[in-house]
Short mmCIF file of C-alpha atoms in Angstrom, two decimals:
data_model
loop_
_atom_site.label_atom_id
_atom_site.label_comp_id
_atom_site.label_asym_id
_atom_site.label_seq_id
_atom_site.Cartn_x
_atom_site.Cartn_y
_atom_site.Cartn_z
CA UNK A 1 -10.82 -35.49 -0.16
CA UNK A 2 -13.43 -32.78 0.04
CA UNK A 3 -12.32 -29.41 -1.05
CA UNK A 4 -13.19 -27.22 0.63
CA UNK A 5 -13.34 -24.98 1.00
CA UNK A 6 -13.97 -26.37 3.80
CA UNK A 7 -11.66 -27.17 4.95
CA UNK A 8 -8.37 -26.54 2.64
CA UNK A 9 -9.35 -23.38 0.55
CA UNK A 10 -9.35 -19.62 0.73
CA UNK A 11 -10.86 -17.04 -1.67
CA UNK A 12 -12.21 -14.23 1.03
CA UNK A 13 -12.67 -10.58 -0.82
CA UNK A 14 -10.87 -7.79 0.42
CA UNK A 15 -11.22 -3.94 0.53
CA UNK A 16 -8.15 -2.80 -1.21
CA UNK A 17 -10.45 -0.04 -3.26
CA UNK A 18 -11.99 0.84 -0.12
CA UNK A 19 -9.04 2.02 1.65
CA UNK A 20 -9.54 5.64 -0.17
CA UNK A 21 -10.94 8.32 1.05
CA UNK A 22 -11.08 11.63 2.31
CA UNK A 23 -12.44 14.77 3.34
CA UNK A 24 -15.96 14.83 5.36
CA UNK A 25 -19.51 13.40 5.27
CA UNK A 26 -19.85 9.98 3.28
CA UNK A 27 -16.30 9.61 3.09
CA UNK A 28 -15.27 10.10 7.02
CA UNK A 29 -19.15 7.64 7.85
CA UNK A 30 -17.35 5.19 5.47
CA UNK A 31 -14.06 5.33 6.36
CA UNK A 32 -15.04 4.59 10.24
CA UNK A 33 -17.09 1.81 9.10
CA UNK A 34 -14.19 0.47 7.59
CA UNK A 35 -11.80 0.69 10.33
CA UNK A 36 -14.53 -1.28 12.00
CA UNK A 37 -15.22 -3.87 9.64
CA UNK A 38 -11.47 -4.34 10.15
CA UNK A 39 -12.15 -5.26 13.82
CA UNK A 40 -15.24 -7.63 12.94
CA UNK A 41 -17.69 -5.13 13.70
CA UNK A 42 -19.55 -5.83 10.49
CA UNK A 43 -22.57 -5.08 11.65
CA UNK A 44 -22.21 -1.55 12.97
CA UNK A 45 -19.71 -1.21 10.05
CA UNK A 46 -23.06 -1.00 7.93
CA UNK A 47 -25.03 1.35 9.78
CA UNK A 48 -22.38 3.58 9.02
CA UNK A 49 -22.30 2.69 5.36
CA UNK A 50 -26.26 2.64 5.43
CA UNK A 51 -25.86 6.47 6.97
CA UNK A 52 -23.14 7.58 4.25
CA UNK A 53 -25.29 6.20 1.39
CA UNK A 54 -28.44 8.24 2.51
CA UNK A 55 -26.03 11.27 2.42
CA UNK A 56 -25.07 10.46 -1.17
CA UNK A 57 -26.31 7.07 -2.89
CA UNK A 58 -23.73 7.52 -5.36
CA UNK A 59 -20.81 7.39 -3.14
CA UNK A 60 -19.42 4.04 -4.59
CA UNK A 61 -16.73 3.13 -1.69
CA UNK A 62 -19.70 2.83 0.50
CA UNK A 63 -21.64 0.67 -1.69
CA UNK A 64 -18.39 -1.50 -1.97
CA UNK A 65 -17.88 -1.34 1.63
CA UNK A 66 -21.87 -2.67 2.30
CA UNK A 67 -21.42 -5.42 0.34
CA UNK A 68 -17.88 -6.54 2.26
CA UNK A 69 -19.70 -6.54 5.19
CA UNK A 70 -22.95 -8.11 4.15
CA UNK A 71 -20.50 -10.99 2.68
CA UNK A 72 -18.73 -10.87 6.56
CA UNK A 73 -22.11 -11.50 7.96
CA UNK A 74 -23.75 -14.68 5.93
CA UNK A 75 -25.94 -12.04 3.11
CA UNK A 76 -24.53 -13.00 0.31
CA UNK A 77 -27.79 -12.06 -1.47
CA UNK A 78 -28.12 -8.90 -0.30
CA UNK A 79 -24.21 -8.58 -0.81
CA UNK A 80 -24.59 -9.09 -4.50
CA UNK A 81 -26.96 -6.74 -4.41
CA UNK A 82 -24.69 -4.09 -3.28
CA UNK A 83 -21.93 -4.79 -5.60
CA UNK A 84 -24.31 -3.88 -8.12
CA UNK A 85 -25.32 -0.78 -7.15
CA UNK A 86 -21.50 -0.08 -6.78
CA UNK A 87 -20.90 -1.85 -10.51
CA UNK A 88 -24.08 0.26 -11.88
CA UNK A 89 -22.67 3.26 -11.05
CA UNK A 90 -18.67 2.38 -11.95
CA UNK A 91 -18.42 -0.75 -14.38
CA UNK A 92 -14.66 -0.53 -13.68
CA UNK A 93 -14.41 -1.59 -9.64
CA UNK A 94 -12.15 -4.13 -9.87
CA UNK A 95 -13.39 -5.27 -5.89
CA UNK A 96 -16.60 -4.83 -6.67
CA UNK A 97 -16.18 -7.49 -9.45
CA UNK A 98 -14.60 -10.15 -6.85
CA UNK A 99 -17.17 -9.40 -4.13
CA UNK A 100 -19.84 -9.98 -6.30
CA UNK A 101 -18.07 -13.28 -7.67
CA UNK A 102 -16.89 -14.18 -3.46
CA UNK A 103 -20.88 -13.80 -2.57
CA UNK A 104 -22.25 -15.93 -5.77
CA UNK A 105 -19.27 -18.62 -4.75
CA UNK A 106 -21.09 -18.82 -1.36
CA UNK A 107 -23.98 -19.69 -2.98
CA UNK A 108 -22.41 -22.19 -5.05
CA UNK A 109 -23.23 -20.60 -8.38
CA UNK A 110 -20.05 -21.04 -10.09
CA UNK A 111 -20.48 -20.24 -13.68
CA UNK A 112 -21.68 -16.79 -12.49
CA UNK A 113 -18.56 -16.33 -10.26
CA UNK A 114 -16.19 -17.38 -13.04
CA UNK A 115 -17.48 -14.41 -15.08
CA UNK A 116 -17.41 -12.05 -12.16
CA UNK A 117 -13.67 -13.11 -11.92
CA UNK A 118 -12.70 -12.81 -15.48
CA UNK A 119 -14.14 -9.39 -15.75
CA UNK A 120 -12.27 -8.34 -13.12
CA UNK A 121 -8.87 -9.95 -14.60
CA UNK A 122 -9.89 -7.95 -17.69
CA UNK A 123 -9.80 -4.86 -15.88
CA UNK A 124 -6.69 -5.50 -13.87
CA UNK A 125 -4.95 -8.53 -14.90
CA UNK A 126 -1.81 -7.56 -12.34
CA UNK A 127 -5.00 -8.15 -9.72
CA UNK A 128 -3.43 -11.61 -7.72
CA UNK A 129 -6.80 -11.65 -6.06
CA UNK A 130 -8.81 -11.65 -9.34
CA UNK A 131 -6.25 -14.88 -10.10
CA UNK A 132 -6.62 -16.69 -6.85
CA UNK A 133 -10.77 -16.28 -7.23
CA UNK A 134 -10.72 -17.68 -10.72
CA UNK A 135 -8.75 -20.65 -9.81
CA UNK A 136 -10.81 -21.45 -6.52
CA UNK A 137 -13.74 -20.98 -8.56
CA UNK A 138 -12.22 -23.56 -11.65
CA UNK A 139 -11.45 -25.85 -9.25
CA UNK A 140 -15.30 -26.01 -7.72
CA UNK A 141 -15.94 -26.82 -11.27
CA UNK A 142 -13.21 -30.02 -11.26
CA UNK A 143 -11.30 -27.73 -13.65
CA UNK A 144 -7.76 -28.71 -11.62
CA UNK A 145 -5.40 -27.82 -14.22
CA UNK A 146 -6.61 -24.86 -15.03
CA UNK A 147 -6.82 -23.54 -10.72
CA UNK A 148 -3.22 -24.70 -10.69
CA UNK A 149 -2.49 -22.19 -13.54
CA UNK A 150 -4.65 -19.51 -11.94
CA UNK A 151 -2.85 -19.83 -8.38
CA UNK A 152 0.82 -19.93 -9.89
CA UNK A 153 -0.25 -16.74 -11.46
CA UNK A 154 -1.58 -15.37 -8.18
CA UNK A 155 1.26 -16.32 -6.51
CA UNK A 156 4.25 -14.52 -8.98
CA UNK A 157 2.15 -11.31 -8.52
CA UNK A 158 2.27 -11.97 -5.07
CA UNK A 159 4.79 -14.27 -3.59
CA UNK A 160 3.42 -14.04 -0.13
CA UNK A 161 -0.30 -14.83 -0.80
CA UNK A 162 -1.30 -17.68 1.82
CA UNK A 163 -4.55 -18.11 0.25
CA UNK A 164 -3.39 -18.35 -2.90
CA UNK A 165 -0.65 -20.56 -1.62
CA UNK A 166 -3.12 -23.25 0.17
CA UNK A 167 -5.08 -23.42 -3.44
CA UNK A 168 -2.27 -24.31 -5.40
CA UNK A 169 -1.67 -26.97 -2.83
CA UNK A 170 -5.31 -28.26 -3.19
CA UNK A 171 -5.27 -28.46 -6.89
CA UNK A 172 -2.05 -30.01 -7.09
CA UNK A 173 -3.43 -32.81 -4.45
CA UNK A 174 -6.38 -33.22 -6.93
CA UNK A 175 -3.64 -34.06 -9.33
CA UNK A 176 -2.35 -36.10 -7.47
CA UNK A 177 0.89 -34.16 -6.99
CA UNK A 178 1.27 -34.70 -3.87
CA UNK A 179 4.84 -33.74 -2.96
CA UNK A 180 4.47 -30.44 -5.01
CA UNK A 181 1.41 -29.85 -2.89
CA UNK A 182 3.24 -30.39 0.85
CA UNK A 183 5.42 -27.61 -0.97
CA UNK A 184 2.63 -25.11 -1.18
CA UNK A 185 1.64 -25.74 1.70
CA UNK A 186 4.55 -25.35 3.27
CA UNK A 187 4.88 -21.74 1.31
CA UNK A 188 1.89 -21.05 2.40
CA UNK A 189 2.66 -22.04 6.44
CA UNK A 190 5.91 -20.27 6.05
CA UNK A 191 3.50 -16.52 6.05
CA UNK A 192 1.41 -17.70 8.05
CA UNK A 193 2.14 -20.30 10.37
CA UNK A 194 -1.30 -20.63 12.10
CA UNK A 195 -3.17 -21.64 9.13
CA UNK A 196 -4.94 -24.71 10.95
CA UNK A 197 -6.28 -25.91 7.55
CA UNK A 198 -2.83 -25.98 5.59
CA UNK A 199 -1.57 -27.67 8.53
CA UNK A 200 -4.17 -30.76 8.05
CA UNK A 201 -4.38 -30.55 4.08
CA UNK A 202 -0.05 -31.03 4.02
CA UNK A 203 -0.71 -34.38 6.55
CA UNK A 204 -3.17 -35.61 4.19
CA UNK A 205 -0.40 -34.98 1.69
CA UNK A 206 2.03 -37.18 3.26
CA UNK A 207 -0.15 -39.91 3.88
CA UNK A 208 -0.57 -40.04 0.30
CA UNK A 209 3.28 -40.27 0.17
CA UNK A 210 3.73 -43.02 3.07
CA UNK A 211 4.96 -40.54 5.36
CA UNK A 212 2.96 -41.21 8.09
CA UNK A 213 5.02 -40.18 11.04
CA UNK A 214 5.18 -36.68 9.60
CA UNK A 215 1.77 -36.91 8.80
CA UNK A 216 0.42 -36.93 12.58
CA UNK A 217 2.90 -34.16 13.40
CA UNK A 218 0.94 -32.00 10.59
CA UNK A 219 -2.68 -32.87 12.54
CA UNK A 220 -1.10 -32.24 15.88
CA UNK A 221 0.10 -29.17 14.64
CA UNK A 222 -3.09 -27.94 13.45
CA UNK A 223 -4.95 -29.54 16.21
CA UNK A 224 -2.60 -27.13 18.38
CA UNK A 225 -4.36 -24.08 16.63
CA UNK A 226 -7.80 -25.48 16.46
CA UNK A 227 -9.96 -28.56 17.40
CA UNK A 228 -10.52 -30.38 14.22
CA UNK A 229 -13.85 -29.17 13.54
CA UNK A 230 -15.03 -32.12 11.05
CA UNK A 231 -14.84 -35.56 10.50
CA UNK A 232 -12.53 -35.20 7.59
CA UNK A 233 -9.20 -34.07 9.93
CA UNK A 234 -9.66 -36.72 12.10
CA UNK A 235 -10.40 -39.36 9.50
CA UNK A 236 -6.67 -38.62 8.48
CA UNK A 237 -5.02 -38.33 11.38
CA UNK A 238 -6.64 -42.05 12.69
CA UNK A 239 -4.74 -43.28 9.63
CA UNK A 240 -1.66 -41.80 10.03
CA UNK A 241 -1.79 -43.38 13.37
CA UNK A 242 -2.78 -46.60 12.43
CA UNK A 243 0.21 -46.61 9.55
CA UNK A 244 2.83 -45.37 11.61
CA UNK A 245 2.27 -48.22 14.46
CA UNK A 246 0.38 -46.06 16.92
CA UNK A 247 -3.19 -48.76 16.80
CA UNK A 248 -4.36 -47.96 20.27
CA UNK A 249 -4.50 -44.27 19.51
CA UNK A 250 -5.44 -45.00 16.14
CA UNK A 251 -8.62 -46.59 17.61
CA UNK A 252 -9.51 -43.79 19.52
CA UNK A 253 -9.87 -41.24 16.86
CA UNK A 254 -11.59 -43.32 14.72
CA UNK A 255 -13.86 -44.46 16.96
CA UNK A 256 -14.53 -40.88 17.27
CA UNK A 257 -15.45 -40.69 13.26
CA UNK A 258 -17.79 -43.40 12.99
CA UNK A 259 -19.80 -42.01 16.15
CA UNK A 260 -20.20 -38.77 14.32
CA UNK A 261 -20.62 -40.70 10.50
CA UNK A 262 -21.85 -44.22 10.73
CA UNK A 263 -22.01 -44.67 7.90
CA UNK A 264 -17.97 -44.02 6.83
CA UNK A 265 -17.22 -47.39 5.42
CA UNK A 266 -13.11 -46.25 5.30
CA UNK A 267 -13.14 -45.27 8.85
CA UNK A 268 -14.84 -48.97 9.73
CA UNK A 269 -12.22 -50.99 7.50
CA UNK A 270 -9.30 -48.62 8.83
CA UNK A 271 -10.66 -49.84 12.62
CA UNK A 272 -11.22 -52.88 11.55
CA UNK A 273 -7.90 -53.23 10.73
CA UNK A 274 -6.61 -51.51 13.75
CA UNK A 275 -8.56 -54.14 15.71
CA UNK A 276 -6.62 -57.05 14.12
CA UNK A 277 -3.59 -56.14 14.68
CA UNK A 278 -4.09 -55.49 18.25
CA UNK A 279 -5.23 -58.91 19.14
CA UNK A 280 -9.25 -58.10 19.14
CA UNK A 281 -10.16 -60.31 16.27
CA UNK A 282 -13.93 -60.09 17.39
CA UNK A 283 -14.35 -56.65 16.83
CA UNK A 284 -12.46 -56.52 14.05
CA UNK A 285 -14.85 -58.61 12.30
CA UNK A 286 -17.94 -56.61 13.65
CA UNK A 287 -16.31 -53.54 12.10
CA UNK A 288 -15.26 -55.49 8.62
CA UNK A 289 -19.35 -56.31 8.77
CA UNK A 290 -20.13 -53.25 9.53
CA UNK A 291 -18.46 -51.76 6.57
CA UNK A 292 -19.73 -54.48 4.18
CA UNK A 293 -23.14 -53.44 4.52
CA UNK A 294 -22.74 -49.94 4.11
CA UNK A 295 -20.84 -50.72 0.88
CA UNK A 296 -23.40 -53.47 0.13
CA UNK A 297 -25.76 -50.69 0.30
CA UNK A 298 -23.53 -48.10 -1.51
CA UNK A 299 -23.08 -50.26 -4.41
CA UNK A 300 -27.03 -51.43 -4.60
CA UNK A 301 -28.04 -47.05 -5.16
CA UNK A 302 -25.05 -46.72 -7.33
CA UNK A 303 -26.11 -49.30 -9.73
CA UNK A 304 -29.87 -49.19 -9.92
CA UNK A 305 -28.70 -44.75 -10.58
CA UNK A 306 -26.64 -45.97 -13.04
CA UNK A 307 -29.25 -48.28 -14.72
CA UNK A 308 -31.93 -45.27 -14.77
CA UNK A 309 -29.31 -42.89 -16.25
CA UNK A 310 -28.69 -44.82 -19.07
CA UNK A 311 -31.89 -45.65 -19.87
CA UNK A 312 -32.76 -42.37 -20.42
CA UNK A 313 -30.06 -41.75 -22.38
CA UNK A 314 -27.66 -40.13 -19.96
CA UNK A 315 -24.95 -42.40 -20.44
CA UNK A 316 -22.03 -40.17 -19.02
CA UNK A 317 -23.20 -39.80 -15.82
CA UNK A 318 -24.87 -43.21 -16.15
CA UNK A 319 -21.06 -44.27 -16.39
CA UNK A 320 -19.79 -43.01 -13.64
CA UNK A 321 -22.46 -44.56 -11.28
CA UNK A 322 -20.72 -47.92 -12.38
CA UNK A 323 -17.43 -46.66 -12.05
CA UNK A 324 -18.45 -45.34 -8.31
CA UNK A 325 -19.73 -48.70 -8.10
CA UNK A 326 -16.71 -50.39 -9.13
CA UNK A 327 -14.24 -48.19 -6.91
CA UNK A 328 -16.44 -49.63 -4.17
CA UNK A 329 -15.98 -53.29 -4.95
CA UNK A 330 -11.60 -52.60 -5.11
CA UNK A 331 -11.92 -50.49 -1.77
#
C-alpha cells in the first residue's frame, strides 16, 4: 500500500503570508501575480514576481510568491532557492519555512524537510499547515505514530483541513487501523467530496475490513471523478470484485493490471483465483504459474541481498531481506 503521496496524501504549500499587500509598484506586480497563480497561471505569475523583485530585491512577499510558483511548475530547486532569499532576508516567514520544506519533500530529502517543518512550528505552533507537513514528512520516514500525532494536531487547529484529514487516514491504515482510517476519510470527503484519492484510499480500507461491497462503491465513486490513473486503484477494486462475487468483472480489471505490471504476482494469484471459480481451471493454472515464477524469482534476489548484507555486517537490513523473503513464501 504505497503512500503516496501518490496517490493518498496531501501536503501542497499555500500563500497565506502572501495575501498582504498594498499600495503601488512591487506590491500591486505581486499582488497580480498572485491573483494569477490562483488561476494556474504560474508561469506568468513569475514574470510578474521576476518584474517586482528587480524593482526592489528585498520585497519578501515576492520572493515567497516566486518560490510558490516555481513549486506549481516542477522547480523545486530553483523554488528552494527562492525561499531562501525570502528566509535570508526575514528568518521569521512562517510560509517560507513550509515552501522550502514542500520543495525538498519533492525531492525526497526528508530529513531536510522535517527541519524546515519544525522551524516553522517553532515560529507558529497554532500553524495547522506546519502540523500537517511534519506528519506527511514523518510518515515518508515510516515514523506512523508520530504523522498520526502531527495530523490530529492539524486537524483541532483546523477541523476542516482535507489534507490533513486524508493523512491521518493514511497513517492510521499503516497502523493498521483501519476502521479509524475509513473515518478520516470520510471527514475528509465530507469538505470535500471530490477528493478522487480519499475516495480509493477508504475502499482499500474496507477491503481490509471484509467489506467488499462497500469497497467497489468507494472505487466507483472515485472512478466517477477521475480515471484511476495507476495500477494501485485498480489492483483494489479487482479484489473487491472478486470478494464480493462479481469474478467476471473481477477478471477484467485485473487483467487490466497485469498488462500494465507483469510482473504483480497478487494481481496473478487474485486472477488466478477468479479463474477457478468461474469454471476456467486452465487458465487458472497458467496464472498460479505465472505468479510462481515471479515469486520464485522474488525470493531468489531477496535472499542472495540478504546473504551479502550480512556478510558485511549489515545485519538489520540483512534481516529484513529474509523477512521479505519469508512474507513471499506465506503469500
Amino acid at each position: 500500500m504505497a503512500g503516496t503521496q501518490d496517490q493518498g496524501k496531501s501536503d501542497g504549500p499555500v500563500a497565506g503570508y502572501l495575501e498582504e499587500g498594498g499600495g503601488s509598484g512591487p506590491e500591486d506586480l505581486t499582488r497580480e501575480g498572485m491573483r494569477l497563480s490562483r488561476h494556474g497561471r504560474h508561469a506568468e505569475a513569475l514574470e510578474l514576481f521576476g518584474r517586482a523583485l528587480n524593482e526592489d530585491p528585498t520585497y519578501t512577499p515576492a520572493w515567497v510568491a516566486s518560490g510558490f510558483a516555481l513549486g506549481k511548475l516542477g522547480r523545486y530547486k530553483e523554488e528552494i532557492k527562492a525561499c531562501d532569499q525570502a528566509l535570508a532576508l526575514d528568518p521569521t516567514l512562517v510560509d517560507a519555512w513550509i515552501n522550502r520544506g514542500f520543495a525538498l519533500g519533492k525531492l525526497s530529502r526528508f530529513s531536510e524537510k522535517l527541519v524546515c517543518c519544525e522551524r516553522a512550528i517553532i515560529l507558529d505552533p497554532s500553524s495547522a499547515q506546519a502540523w500537517n507537513a511534519r506528519g506527511h514528512t514523518l510518515g515518508e520516514l515510516g515514523r506512523f505514530e508520530e504523522e498520526l500525532t502531527c495530523t490530529e494536531i492539524a486537524t483541532s487547529l483546523r477541523p476542516r483541513y482535507v489534507g490533513a484529514w486524508v493523512n491521518r487516514g493514511y497513517a492510521l491504515m499503516k497502523l493498521r487501523r483501519f476502521r479509524e482510517a475509513v473515518s478520516a476519510y470520510t471527514r475528509a470527503l465530507e469538505v470535500y467530496p471530490r477528493f478522487a484519492s480519499a475516495w480509493v484510499n477508504m475502499g482499500i480500507a474496507c477491503c481490509h475490513m471484509n467489506e467488499y461491497a462497500r469497497a467497489v462503491s468507494c472505487f466507483e465513486s472515485a472512478e466517477r471523478i477521475r480515471p484511476f490513473l495507476n495500477v494501485r486503484g485498480l489492483y483494489w477494486k479487482g479484489v473487491a470484485l472478486s470478494r464480493s462475487g462479481r469474478r467476471k468483472e473481477a477478471i477484467a480489471i485485473l487483467s487490466k493490471v497485469v498488462r500494465e505490471d507483469p510482473r504483480h504476482a497478487e494481481t496473478w494469484i487474485e486472477l488466478s483465483n477468479c479463474h477457478f471459480m468461474v469454471g476456467e481451471i486452465e487458465e487458472s493454472v497458467r496464472c498460479f504459474m505465472v505468479a510462481y515464477g515471479i515469486d520464485k524469482q522474488d525470493i531468489r534476489d531477496s535472499l542472495s541481498r540478504a546473504v551479502t548484507l550480512l556478510r558485511e555486517g549489515k545485519k538489520e537490513e540483512g534481516v529484513r531481506c529474509l523477512s521479505q523473503a519469508l512474507g513471499i513464501l506465506l503469500r
